[in-house]
XYZ file of C-alpha atoms in Angstrom:
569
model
C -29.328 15.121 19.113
C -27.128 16.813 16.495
C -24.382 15.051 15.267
C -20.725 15.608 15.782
C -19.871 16.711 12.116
C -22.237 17.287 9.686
C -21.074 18.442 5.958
C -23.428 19.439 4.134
C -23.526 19.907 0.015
C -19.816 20.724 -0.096
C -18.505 21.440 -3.548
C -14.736 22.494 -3.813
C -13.253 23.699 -7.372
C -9.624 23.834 -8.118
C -8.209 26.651 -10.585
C -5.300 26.725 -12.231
C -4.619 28.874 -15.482
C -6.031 26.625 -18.199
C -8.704 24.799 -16.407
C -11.270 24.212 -13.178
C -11.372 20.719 -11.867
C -14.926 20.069 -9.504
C -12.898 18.336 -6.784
C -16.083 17.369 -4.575
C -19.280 17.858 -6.122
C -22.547 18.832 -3.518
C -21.577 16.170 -1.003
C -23.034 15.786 2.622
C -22.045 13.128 5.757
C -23.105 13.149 9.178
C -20.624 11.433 11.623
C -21.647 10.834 15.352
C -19.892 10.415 18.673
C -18.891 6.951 18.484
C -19.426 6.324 15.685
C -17.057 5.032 12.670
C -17.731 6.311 9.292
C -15.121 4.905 6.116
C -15.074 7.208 2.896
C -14.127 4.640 0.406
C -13.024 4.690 -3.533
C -10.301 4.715 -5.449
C -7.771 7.664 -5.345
C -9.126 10.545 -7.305
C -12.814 10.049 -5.626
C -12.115 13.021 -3.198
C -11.687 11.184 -0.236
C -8.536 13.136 1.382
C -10.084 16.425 -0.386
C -13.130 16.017 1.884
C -10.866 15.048 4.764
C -8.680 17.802 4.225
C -11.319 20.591 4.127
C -12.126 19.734 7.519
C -9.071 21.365 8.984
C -8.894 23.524 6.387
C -6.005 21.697 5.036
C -6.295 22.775 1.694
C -4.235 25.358 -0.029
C -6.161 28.036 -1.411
C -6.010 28.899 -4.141
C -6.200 26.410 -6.304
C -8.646 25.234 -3.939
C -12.291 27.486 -4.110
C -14.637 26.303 -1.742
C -17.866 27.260 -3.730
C -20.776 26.189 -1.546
C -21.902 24.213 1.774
C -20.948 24.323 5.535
C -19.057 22.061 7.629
C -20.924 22.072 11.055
C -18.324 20.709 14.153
C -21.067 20.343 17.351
C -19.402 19.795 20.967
C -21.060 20.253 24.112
C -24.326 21.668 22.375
C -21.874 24.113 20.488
C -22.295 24.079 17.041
C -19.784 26.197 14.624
C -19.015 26.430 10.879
C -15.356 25.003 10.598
C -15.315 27.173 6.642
C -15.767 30.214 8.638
C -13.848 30.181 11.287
C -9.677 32.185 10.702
C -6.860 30.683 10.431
C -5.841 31.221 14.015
C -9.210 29.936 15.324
C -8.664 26.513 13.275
C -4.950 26.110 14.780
C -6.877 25.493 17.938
C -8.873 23.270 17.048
C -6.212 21.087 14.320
C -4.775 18.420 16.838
C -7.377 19.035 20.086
C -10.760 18.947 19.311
C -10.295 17.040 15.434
C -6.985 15.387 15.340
C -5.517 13.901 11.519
C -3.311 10.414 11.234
C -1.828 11.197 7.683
C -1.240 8.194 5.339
C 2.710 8.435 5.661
C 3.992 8.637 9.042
C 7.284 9.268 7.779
C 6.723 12.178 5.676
C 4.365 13.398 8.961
C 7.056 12.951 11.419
C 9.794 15.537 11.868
C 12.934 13.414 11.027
C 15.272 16.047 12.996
C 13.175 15.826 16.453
C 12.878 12.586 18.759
C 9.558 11.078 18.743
C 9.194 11.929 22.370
C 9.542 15.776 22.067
C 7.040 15.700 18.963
C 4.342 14.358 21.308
C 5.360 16.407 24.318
C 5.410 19.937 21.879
C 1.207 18.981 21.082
C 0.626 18.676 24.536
C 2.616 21.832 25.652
C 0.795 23.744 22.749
C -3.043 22.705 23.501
C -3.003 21.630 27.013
C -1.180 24.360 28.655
C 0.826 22.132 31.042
C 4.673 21.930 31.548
C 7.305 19.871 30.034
C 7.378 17.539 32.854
C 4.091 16.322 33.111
C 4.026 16.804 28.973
C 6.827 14.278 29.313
C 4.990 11.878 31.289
C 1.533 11.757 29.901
C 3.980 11.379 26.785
C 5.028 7.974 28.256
C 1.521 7.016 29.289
C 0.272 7.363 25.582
C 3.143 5.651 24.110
C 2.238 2.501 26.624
C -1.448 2.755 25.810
C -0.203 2.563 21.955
C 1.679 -0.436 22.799
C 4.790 0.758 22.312
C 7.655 -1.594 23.228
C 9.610 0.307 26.098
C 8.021 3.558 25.952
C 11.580 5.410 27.687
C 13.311 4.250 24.737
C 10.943 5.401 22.533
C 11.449 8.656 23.878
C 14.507 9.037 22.650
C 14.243 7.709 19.307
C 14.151 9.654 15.993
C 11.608 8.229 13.689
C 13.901 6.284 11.339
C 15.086 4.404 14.059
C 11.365 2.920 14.092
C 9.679 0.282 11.933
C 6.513 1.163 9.995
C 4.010 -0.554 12.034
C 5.933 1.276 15.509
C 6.002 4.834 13.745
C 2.220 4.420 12.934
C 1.863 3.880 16.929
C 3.632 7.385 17.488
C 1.204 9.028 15.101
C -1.888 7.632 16.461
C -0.892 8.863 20.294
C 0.284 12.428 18.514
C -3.602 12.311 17.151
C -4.460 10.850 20.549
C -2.912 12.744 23.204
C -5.441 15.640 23.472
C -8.115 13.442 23.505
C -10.111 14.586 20.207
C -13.917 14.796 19.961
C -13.217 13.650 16.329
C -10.142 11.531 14.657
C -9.650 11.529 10.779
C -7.503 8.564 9.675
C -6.399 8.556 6.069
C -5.523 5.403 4.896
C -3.614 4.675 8.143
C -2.843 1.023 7.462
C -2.107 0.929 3.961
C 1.382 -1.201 2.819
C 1.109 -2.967 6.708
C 1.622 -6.431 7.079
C -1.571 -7.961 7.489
C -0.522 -8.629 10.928
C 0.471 -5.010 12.101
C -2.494 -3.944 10.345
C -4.663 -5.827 12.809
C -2.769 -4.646 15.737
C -3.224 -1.107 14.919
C -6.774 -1.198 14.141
C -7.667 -3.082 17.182
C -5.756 -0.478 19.064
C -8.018 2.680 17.356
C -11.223 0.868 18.136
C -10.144 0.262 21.322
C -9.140 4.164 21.562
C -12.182 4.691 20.339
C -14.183 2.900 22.950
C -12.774 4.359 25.749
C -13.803 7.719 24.473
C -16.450 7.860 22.430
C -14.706 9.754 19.815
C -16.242 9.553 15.990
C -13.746 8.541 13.486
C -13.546 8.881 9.866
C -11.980 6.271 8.458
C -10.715 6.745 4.946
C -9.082 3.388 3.076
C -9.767 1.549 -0.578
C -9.621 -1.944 1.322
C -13.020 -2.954 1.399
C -11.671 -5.583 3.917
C -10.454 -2.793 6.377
C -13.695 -1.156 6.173
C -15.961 -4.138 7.475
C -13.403 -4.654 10.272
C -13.770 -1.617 11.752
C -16.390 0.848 9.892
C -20.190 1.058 11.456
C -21.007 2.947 8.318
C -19.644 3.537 4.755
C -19.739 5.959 2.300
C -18.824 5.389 -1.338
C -17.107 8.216 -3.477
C -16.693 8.474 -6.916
C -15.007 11.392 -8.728
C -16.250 13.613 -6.252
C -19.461 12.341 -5.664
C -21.503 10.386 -3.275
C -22.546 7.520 -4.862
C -24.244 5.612 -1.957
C -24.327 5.198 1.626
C -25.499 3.004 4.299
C -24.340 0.266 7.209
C -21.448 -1.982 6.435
C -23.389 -4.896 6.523
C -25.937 -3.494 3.864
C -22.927 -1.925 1.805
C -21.025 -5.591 1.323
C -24.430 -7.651 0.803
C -26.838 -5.661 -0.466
C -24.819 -2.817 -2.842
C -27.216 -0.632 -4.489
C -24.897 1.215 -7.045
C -22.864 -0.123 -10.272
C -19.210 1.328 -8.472
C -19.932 -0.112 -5.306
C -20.707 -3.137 -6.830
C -17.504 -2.930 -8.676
C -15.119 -2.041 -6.074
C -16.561 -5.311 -4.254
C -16.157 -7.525 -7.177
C -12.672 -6.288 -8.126
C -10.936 -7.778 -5.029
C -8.952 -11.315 -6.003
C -10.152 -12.517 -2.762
C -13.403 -13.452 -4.495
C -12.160 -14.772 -7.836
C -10.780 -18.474 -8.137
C -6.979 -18.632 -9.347
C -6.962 -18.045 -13.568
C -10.313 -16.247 -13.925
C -9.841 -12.578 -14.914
C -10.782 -10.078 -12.533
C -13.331 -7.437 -13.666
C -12.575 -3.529 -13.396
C -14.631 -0.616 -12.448
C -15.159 0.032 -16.190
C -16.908 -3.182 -16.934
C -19.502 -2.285 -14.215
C -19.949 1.927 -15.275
C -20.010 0.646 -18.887
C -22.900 -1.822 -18.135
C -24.609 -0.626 -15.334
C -27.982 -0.899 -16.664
C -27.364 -4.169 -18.204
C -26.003 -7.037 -17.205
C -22.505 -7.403 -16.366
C -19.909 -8.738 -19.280
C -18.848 -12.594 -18.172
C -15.446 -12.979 -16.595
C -13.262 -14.126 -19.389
C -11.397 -16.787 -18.147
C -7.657 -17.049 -18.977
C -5.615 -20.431 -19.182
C -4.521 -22.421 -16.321
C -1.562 -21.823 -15.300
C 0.468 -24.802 -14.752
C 4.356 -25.079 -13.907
C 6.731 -27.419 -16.084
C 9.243 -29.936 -14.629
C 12.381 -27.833 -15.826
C 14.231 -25.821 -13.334
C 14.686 -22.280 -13.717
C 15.878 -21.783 -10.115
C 17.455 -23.892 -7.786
C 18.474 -21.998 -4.568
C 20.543 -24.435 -2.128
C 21.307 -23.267 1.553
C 21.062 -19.712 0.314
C 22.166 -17.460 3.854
C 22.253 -13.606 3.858
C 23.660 -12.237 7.335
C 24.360 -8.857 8.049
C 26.691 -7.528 10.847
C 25.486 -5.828 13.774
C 28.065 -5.403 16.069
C 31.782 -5.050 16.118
C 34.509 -5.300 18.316
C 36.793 -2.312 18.430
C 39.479 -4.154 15.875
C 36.381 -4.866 13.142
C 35.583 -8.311 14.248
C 31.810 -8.941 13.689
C 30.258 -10.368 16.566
C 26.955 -10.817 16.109
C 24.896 -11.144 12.885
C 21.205 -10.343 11.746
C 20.657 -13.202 9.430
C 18.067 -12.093 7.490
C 17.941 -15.142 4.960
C 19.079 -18.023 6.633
C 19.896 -21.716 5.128
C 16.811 -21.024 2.418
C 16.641 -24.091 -0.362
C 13.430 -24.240 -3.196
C 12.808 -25.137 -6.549
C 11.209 -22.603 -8.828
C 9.802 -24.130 -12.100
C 9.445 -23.200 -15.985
C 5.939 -20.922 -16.586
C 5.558 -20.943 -12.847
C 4.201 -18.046 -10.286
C 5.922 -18.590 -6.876
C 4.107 -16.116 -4.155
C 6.838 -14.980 -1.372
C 5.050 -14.003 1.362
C 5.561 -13.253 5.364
C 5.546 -9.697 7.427
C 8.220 -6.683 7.126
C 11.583 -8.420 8.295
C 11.054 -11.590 7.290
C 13.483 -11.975 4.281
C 11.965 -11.782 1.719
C 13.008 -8.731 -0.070
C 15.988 -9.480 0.946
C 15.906 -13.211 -0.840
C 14.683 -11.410 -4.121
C 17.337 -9.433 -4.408
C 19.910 -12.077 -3.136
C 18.479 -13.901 -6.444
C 19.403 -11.261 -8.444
C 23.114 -10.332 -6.936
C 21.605 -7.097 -5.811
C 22.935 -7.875 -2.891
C 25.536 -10.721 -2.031
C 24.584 -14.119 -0.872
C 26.686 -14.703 2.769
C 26.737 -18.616 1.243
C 25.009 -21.229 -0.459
C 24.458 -21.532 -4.246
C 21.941 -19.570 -7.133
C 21.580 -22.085 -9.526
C 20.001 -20.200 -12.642
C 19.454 -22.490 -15.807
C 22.168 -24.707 -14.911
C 24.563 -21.404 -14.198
C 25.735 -21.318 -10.675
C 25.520 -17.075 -10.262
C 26.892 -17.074 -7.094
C 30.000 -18.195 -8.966
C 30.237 -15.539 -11.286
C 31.698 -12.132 -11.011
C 30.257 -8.866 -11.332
C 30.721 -8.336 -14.964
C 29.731 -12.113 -16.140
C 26.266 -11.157 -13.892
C 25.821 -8.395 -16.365
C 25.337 -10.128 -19.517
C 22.758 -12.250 -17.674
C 20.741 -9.335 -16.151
C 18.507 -9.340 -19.535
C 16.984 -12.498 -18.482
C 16.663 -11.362 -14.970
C 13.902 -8.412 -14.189
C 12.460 -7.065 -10.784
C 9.369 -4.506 -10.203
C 10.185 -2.759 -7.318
C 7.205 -1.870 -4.778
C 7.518 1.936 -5.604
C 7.495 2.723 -9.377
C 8.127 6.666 -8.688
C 11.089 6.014 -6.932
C 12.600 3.673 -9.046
C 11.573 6.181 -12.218
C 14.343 8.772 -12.676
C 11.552 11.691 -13.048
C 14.194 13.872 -15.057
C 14.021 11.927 -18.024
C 10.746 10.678 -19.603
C 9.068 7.284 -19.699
C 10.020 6.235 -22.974
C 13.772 6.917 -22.726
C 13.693 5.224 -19.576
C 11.902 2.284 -20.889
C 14.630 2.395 -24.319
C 17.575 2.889 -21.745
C 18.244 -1.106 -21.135
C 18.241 -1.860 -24.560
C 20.266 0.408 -25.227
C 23.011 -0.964 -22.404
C 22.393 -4.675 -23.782
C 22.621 -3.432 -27.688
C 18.974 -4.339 -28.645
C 17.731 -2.440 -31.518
C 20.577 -0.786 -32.708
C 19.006 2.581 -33.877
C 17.072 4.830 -32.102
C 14.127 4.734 -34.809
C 14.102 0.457 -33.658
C 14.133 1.060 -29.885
C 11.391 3.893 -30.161
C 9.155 1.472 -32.220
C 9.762 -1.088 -29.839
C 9.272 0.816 -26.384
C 5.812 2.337 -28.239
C 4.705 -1.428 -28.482
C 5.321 -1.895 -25.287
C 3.849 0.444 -24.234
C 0.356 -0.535 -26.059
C 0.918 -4.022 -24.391
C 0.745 -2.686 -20.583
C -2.608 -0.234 -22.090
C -0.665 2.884 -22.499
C -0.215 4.577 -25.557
C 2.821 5.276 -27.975
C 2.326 9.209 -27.285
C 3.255 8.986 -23.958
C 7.027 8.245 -24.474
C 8.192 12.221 -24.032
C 5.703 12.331 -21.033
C 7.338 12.466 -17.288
C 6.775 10.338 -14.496
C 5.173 12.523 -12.582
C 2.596 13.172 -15.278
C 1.005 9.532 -14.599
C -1.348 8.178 -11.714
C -0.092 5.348 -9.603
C -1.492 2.418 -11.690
C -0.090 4.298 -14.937
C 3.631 4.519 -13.447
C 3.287 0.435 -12.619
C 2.689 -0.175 -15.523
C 5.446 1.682 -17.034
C 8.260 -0.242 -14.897
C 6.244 -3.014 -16.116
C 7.011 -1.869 -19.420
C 10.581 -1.432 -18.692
C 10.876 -4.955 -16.911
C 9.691 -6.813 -20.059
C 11.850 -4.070 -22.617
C 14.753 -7.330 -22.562
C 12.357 -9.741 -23.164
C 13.086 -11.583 -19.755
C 12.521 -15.055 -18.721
C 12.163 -14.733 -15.093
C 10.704 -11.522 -13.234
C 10.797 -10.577 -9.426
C 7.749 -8.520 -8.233
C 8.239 -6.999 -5.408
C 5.454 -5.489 -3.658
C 4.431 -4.490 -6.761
C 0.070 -3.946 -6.331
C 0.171 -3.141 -2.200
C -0.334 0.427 -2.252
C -2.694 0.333 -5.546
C -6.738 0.790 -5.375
C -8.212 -2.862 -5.587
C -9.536 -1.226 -9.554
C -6.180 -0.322 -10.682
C -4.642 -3.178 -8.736
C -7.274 -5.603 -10.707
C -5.850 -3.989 -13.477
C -2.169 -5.036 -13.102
C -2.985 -8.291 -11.823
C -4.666 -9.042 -15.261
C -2.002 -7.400 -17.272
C 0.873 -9.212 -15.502
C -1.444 -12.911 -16.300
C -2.325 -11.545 -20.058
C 2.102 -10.597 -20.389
C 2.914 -14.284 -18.492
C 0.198 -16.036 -21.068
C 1.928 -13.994 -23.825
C 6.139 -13.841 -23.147
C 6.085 -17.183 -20.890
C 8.250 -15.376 -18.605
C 8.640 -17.068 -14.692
C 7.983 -14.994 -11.651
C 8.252 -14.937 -8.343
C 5.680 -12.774 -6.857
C 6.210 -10.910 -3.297
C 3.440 -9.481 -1.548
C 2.160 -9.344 2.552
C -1.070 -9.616 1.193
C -2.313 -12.996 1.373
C -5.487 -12.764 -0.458
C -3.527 -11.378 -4.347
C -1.121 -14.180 -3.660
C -3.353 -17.008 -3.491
C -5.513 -15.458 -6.715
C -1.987 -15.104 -9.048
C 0.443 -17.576 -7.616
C 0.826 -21.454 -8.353
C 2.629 -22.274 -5.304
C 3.092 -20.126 -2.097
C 6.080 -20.053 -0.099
C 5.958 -18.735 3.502
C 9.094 -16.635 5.446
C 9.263 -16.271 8.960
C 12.851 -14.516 10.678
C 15.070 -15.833 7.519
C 13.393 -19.280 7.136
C 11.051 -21.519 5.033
C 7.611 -21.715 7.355
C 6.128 -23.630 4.598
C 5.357 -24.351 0.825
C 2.321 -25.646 -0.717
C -0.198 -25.431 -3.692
C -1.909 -21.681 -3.345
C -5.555 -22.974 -1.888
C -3.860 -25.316 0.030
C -1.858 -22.880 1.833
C -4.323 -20.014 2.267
C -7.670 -22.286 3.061
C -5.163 -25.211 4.864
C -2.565 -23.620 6.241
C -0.278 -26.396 8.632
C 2.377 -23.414 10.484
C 0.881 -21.900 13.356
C 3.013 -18.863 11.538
C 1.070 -19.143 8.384
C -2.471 -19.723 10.414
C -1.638 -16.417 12.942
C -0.996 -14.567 9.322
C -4.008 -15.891 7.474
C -6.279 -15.285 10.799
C -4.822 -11.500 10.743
C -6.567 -11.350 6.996
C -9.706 -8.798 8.049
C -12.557 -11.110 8.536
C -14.813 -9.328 6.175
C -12.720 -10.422 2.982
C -12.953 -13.903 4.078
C -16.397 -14.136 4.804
C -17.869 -12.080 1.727
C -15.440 -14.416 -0.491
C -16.722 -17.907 1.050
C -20.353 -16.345 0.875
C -19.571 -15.582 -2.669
């Protein structure tokens, strides 16, 4: 029986003036009906290249496809995809191989109701007219488990959250019934909990059709929830592949062995997590021993005492301005946070707690209670007395791109706050100083008059990093700050921000959905549910003893594969 899609040694170059880059280097894959297949690496392995080639996705040039085929067999009908025109392929994008992109907001037309973006695939490919394109609309967006699918209907995609607009772009990719679905990296930045939903929901899809799927993620624990097989990339190359099982217990190759062994999941609290590197380095040896760093303990001195801190927002209004109804989005919230301590903030998208970070802060005003910083009431204080204490105050934001100005270059933008606070009055000081910080976060001094967008992902973390630590602060926010990294680079950060702690003695609070990198770097963990305290505890207590039936639904929506392969570990 030939299989649905079968690539076979696909090399793609890219050219540009000064250089050729081998994208994907002589790789084949064979994906069945019914069958699941996950490309996993880190980002650079040619994952989305390969998944982009199937459409024809590409934009050539750069791209050169310089050998292989790319067979797509239905009914006993077997054609090259790399030969067929562009008008042939335009058939085939969204009914016979449909795409979720990584980003349903950047996929979704912001201007058109999610409704009419379904409806226009279904008018397009299945020749039928807008009223019964309108109500097989409906009928996906209930089998997506949509909330109120008329309402939906009607909604632009803003109006969504991430885990609903994710819905909408699996029942676009849906709705003409594909032979073949490519998801790439569909769940990324999810809650945990969402996460689950939606991929029970695609293998549940999946089932009913018997539609292959290529799954393409970095989280090792996504890919033994849902993956049959896997298939390891590195820089453009196949490295191994085999079943799941086999993959996660009996890896053959140094990378997959890596990528496995980078995860914090399987690494007790204050051990260093390896990298990729240590494995490539060494993979005909043994592996270098996991350099343990010191515990990390908390002092009995307060550096944060929050008292019935409450953060409501108005929703509704009377027609004279009288607020009638509030969303309170932090809501009678009281903790301690201690000297040299890690505090992990966690909870799903809506919870509070970005909101409580930057509450801490005066990013945003406190409704009431009291921010009790070293003894200094802030809530107290007015704007320009909050100033002169924002040196000691830092936060990370989750998206380092956005939060660089990519106008002006790293190392002006890490020498801009001291140059707002006065530290290092001349230019020559500030430029020595932001070059040593930039050795400290593993980046070098001759990247100052480099741009933001000249940097991977990791790179530009570690630059806000950089920029966080430029005042020398004493307590840090992190704010998402690893969920959208590889689990390499995110290893990585995770070590640097434990190496910088051990070093400046700074105190953070560390928010994350992601259970498992909160219980490897935090001391304590502190769960939000709808504005509220669910509970606080020690970091194993909490994750392997959780008491909320909040905390327990959140740790059980953890992908069971992580768990397992870390208590078999």
């Amino acid at each position: 029986m030939q299989p649905l899609l079968s690539i076979k040694n696909l090399s793609i170059d890219f050219h540009t003036e000064s250089s050729i880059t081998n994208a994907l280097k002589n790789i084949s894959i064979e994906i069945n009906s019914g069958e699941v297949v996950a490309l996993v690496g880190e980002s650079g392995s040619g994952k989305s290249i390969t998944a982009l080639s199937i459409l024809q996705l590409l934009p050539s040039p750069p791209a050169k496809y310089t050998s292989g085929e790319i067979i797509f067999t239905e009914e006993n009908n077997s054609i090259d995809l790399l030969k067929r025109s562009r008008h042939e392929m335009q058939n085939i994008r969204g009914n016979k191989i449909a795409m979720i992109f990584q980003e349903p907001m950047t996929s979704l037309n912001p201007v058109l109701t999610c409704g009419s973006q379904i409806q226009e695939a279904l008018i397009q490919h299945k020749k039928i007219n807008k009223r019964e394109a309108k109500k097989q609309t409906l009928e996906w967006f209930d089998k997506v488990k949509l909330p109120t699918p008329s309402n939906m209907y009607d909604r632009y995609p803003h109006q969504l959250s991430g885990g609903q607009k994710q819905r909408v772009m699996i029942a676009m990719a849906m709705c003409c019934e594909p032979s073949l679905l490519i998801c790439d990296e569909p769940t990324t930045a999810l809650d945990v909990t969402v996460q689950k939903t939606i991929l029970q929901l695609l293998k549940e899809l999946q089932q009913q059709s018997n539609m292959g799927i290529i799954f393409i993620t970095h989280d090792l624990g996504v890919v033994a929830e849902i993956a049959d097989r896997a298939v390891v990339m590195y820089k453009g190359e196949i490295v191994e592949q085999n079943s799941v099982k086999e993959i996660f217990f009996n890896p053959q190759h140094a990378y997959t062995k890596a990528l496995l062994a980078c995860r914090p999941v399987n690494h007790e609290r204050g051990k260093r997590l390896p990298i990729v590197s240590d494995f490539m380095e060494v993979s005909t040896t043994e592996k270098k021993q996991e350099t343990p760093t010191e515990k990390k303990g908390s002092s009995t001195d307060n550096v944060l005492k929050i008292e019935n801190l409450s953060v409501w927002f108005p929703t509704k209004k009377s027609i004279f301005g009288k607020t009638l109804t509030y969303t309170k989005a932090v809501d009678d919230v009281s903790f301690d946070l201690y000297k040299g301590e890690t505090l992990g903030l966690v909870g799903e998208s809506g919870c509070g707690k970005t909101t409580l970070g930057r509450t801490l802060l005066r990013l945003i005003e406190p409704t009431s209670g009291k921010i009790i910083y070293n003894g200094v009431d802030l809530t107290a204080k007015k704007r320009d007395e909050i100033r002169a204490l924002r040196k000691e105050m830092q936060i990370i934001f989750q998206d380092p791109y956005s939060s660089l100005n990519p106008r002006i270059t790293i190392g002006s933008a890490i020498a801009e706050p001291l140059k707002v606070h006065g530290i290092n009055s001349t230019e020559k000081q500030r430029r020595d100083k932001v070059a040593d910080l930039l050795e400290k976060v593993d980046l070098k001094a001759e990247h100052f008059n480099r741009y933001p967008h000249e940097f991977s992902g990791g790179q530009r973390q570690r630059i806000v990093i950089a920029r966080a630590l430029a005042l020398n602060p004493s307590f840090i926010i992190c704010d998402e700050s690893v969920s959208a990294l590889d689990v390499s680079v995110q290893a990585q950060v995770l070590n640097l921000l434990n190496d910088l702690k051990k070093e400046f003695g700074f105190t953070i609070i560390f928010i994350s959905h992601d259970l498992s990198v909160v219980r490897y770097i935090s001391d304590r963990i502190m769960v939000m549910n709808k504005g509220k305290i669910e509970e606080t505890g020690a970091a194993d207590s909490v994750y392997f003893n959780p008491q909320s039936d909040y905390t327990k639904r959140l740790i059980a929506s953890i992908p069971k594969g992580v768990i397992a392969n870390h208590q078999s570990s």
